[in-house]
GROMACS .gro file of C-alpha atoms in nm:
model
  173
    1GLY     CA    1   0.354   1.498   2.189
    2ARG     CA    2   0.376   1.577   1.817
    3LEU     CA    3   0.430   1.337   1.533
    4TYR     CA    4   0.730   1.417   1.314
    5GLY     CA    5   0.744   1.195   1.012
    6MET     CA    6   0.881   1.072   0.686
    7TYR     CA    7   0.638   1.032   0.395
    8GLN     CA    8   0.711   0.798   0.107
    9GLU     CA    9   0.489   0.832  -0.197
   10GLU     CA   10   0.599   0.519  -0.378
   11PRO     CA   11   0.536   0.187  -0.200
   12MET     CA   12   0.887   0.047  -0.223
   13ARG     CA   13   1.072   0.379  -0.196
   14PHE     CA   14   1.235   0.277   0.131
   15LEU     CA   15   1.434   0.014  -0.058
   16GLN     CA   16   1.570   0.269  -0.305
   17ASN     CA   17   1.641   0.538  -0.047
   18PHE     CA   18   1.799   0.326   0.224
   19GLY     CA   19   2.063   0.119   0.048
   20ALA     CA   20   1.891  -0.194  -0.079
   21LYS     CA   21   2.075  -0.399  -0.337
   22MET     CA   22   1.858  -0.289  -0.629
   23GLY     CA   23   1.930  -0.428  -0.972
   24THR     CA   24   2.105  -0.737  -0.837
   25LYS     CA   25   1.999  -1.100  -0.823
   26ASP     CA   26   1.932  -1.049  -0.450
   27ALA     CA   27   1.705  -0.746  -0.497
   28LEU     CA   28   1.380  -0.933  -0.424
   29GLU     CA   29   1.519  -1.157  -0.150
   30TRP     CA   30   1.370  -1.116   0.197
   31PRO     CA   31   1.703  -1.034   0.373
   32ASN     CA   32   1.741  -0.737   0.138
   33PHE     CA   33   1.397  -0.608   0.243
   34ARG     CA   34   1.460  -0.675   0.613
   35ASN     CA   35   1.805  -0.514   0.624
   36THR     CA   36   1.676  -0.206   0.445
   37ALA     CA   37   1.374  -0.171   0.676
   38GLU     CA   38   1.615  -0.197   0.969
   39ARG     CA   39   1.817   0.095   0.825
   40VAL     CA   40   1.496   0.299   0.797
   41GLY     CA   41   1.412   0.235   1.163
   42GLN     CA   42   1.764   0.322   1.276
   43ARG     CA   43   1.775   0.642   1.069
   44LEU     CA   44   1.434   0.766   1.178
   45ASN     CA   45   1.508   0.685   1.540
   46PHE     CA   46   1.845   0.864   1.524
   47ALA     CA   47   1.684   1.176   1.370
   48GLY     CA   48   1.407   1.188   1.630
   49ILE     CA   49   1.140   1.100   1.375
   50ASN     CA   50   0.847   0.913   1.526
   51LEU     CA   51   0.621   0.859   1.223
   52TRP     CA   52   0.668   0.643   0.914
   53PHE     CA   53   0.408   0.738   0.650
   54PRO     CA   54   0.445   0.504   0.349
   55THR     CA   55   0.207   0.443   0.062
   56ILE     CA   56   0.088   0.086   0.120
   57GLY     CA   57  -0.150   0.042  -0.173
   58ILE     CA   58  -0.130   0.203  -0.518
   59TYR     CA   59  -0.104   0.116  -0.888
   60GLY     CA   60  -0.321  -0.193  -0.850
   61SER     CA   61  -0.088  -0.347  -0.596
   62THR     CA   62  -0.050  -0.355  -0.220
   63LEU     CA   63   0.234  -0.413   0.026
   64TRP     CA   64   0.042  -0.702   0.178
   65PRO     CA   65  -0.110  -1.007   0.007
   66SER     CA   66  -0.461  -0.863   0.000
   67LYS     CA   67  -0.783  -1.050  -0.058
   68ALA     CA   68  -1.002  -0.741  -0.031
   69VAL     CA   69  -0.830  -0.518  -0.286
   70PRO     CA   70  -0.931  -0.635  -0.630
   71GLY     CA   71  -0.641  -0.624  -0.866
   72TYR     CA   72  -0.360  -0.727  -0.633
   73GLN     CA   73  -0.124  -0.814  -0.913
   74ILE     CA   74   0.181  -1.028  -0.882
   75GLY     CA   75   0.468  -0.864  -1.060
   76ILE     CA   76   0.368  -0.497  -1.043
   77LEU     CA   77   0.570  -0.424  -0.729
   78PRO     CA   78   0.769  -0.651  -0.506
   79PRO     CA   79   0.592  -0.809  -0.266
   80GLY     CA   80   0.433  -0.986  -0.558
   81PRO     CA   81   0.697  -1.186  -0.736
   82ALA     CA   82   0.821  -1.479  -0.537
   83THR     CA   83   1.184  -1.576  -0.581
   84THR     CA   84   1.299  -1.935  -0.613
   85LYS     CA   85   1.419  -1.921  -0.252
   86GLU     CA   86   1.099  -1.758  -0.124
   87PRO     CA   87   0.790  -1.897  -0.300
   88PHE     CA   88   0.539  -1.668  -0.127
   89LYS     CA   89   0.400  -1.319  -0.153
   90LYS     CA   90   0.601  -1.092   0.070
   91ASP     CA   91   0.412  -0.912   0.344
   92VAL     CA   92   0.619  -0.594   0.334
   93LEU     CA   93   0.362  -0.405   0.541
   94ARG     CA   94   0.413  -0.649   0.831
   95LEU     CA   95   0.789  -0.597   0.801
   96MET     CA   96   0.738  -0.220   0.815
   97LEU     CA   97   0.506  -0.247   1.116
   98LEU     CA   98   0.744  -0.475   1.308
   99THR     CA   99   1.034  -0.240   1.232
  100ALA     CA  100   0.825   0.055   1.349
  101GLU     CA  101   0.737  -0.127   1.669
  102LYS     CA  102   1.103  -0.206   1.735
  103TYR     CA  103   1.206   0.158   1.696
  104GLY     CA  104   0.903   0.319   1.863
  105LEU     CA  105   0.759   0.463   1.541
  106ASN     CA  106   0.397   0.530   1.456
  107VAL     CA  107   0.278   0.421   1.111
  108ILE     CA  108   0.013   0.574   0.887
  109GLY     CA  109  -0.039   0.369   0.571
  110ASP     CA  110  -0.142   0.578   0.271
  111LEU     CA  111  -0.399   0.393   0.060
  112VAL     CA  112  -0.449   0.500  -0.300
  113LEU     CA  113  -0.678   0.216  -0.393
  114PRO     CA  114  -0.721   0.108  -0.754
  115ASN     CA  115  -1.025   0.239  -0.933
  116VAL     CA  116  -1.042   0.030  -1.247
  117HIS     CA  117  -1.060  -0.306  -1.072
  118LEU     CA  118  -1.400  -0.242  -0.915
  119ASP     CA  119  -1.552  -0.288  -1.260
  120LYS     CA  120  -1.455  -0.656  -1.233
  121ARG     CA  121  -1.605  -0.680  -0.886
  122PHE     CA  122  -1.935  -0.505  -0.960
  123GLY     CA  123  -1.990  -0.631  -1.313
  124ALA     CA  124  -2.010  -0.481  -1.658
  125ASP     CA  125  -2.291  -0.233  -1.589
  126PRO     CA  126  -2.229   0.052  -1.838
  127GLN     CA  127  -2.394   0.298  -1.595
  128LYS     CA  128  -2.130   0.222  -1.327
  129PRO     CA  129  -2.328   0.348  -1.027
  130TRP     CA  130  -2.024   0.288  -0.806
  131VAL     CA  131  -1.837   0.586  -0.949
  132THR     CA  132  -1.906   0.956  -0.909
  133ILE     CA  133  -2.065   1.173  -1.175
  134SER     CA  134  -1.937   1.523  -1.243
  135ARG     CA  135  -2.167   1.820  -1.301
  136LYS     CA  136  -2.094   1.768  -1.673
  137GLY     CA  137  -2.224   1.411  -1.653
  138GLU     CA  138  -1.881   1.246  -1.671
  139ARG     CA  139  -1.839   0.923  -1.477
  140GLY     CA  140  -1.534   0.873  -1.258
  141ALA     CA  141  -1.247   1.103  -1.183
  142HIS     CA  142  -1.057   1.276  -1.458
  143ASP     CA  143  -0.916   1.515  -1.203
  144ALA     CA  144  -0.700   1.412  -0.907
  145ARG     CA  145  -0.892   1.651  -0.679
  146ARG     CA  146  -1.226   1.475  -0.732
  147PRO     CA  147  -1.325   1.149  -0.567
  148TYR     CA  148  -1.369   0.849  -0.791
  149TYR     CA  149  -1.586   0.623  -0.581
  150ASN     CA  150  -1.951   0.689  -0.507
  151ALA     CA  151  -1.938   0.675  -0.127
  152VAL     CA  152  -2.314   0.615  -0.096
  153HIS     CA  153  -2.310   0.306  -0.321
  154PRO     CA  154  -2.361   0.001  -0.095
  155GLY     CA  155  -2.101  -0.202  -0.286
  156VAL     CA  156  -1.837   0.067  -0.238
  157GLN     CA  157  -1.919   0.088   0.132
  158THR     CA  158  -1.896  -0.289   0.170
  159TRP     CA  159  -1.568  -0.304  -0.020
  160ALA     CA  160  -1.409  -0.018   0.177
  161ALA     CA  161  -1.515  -0.188   0.502
  162GLU     CA  162  -1.358  -0.515   0.378
  163VAL     CA  163  -1.026  -0.341   0.310
  164PHE     CA  164  -1.009  -0.187   0.657
  165GLN     CA  165  -1.133  -0.505   0.827
  166GLU     CA  166  -0.864  -0.701   0.646
  167LEU     CA  167  -0.593  -0.458   0.756
  168ALA     CA  168  -0.722  -0.444   1.114
  169GLY     CA  169  -0.756  -0.822   1.139
  170ARG     CA  170  -0.425  -0.899   0.975
  171TYR     CA  171  -0.220  -0.651   1.178
  172ARG     CA  172  -0.409  -0.635   1.508
  173ASP     CA  173  -0.110  -0.789   1.685
   0.00000   0.00000   0.00000
């Protein structure tokens, strides 16, 4: 009844660790992503691992074409850049979920959501009420152990709900 898993801190780490053709002209092609995800599923299944725990949003980018996460940037990480053969944003998260379903794996997506892009969403207010304030009066996190977002700010609550509603709606199947 336990979950035994594999954590991947970097969003596209599965490509690098499971034999994708990195550094080639085919590196960003969909078959390269699909074949590599298949290897992940086979390897985890063979080892008795039942949990895939990848980072799905970090560095201002996501593994799905998000509308809710401000700052989804084409070009930061692949799923962004479309190739000439595939003129669309890759939904790598869907690929991971389908692979997990095929091999009987659970998935926990690690979200490290961007902090600087909320300034664009909430405006140029110099007070930034959507970020936390330290006991020294500093705004935002300068320490990885402190939260950045002000969880009681209505805009932050609305935005966080939008992110989870988008994920739930997009991947409910």
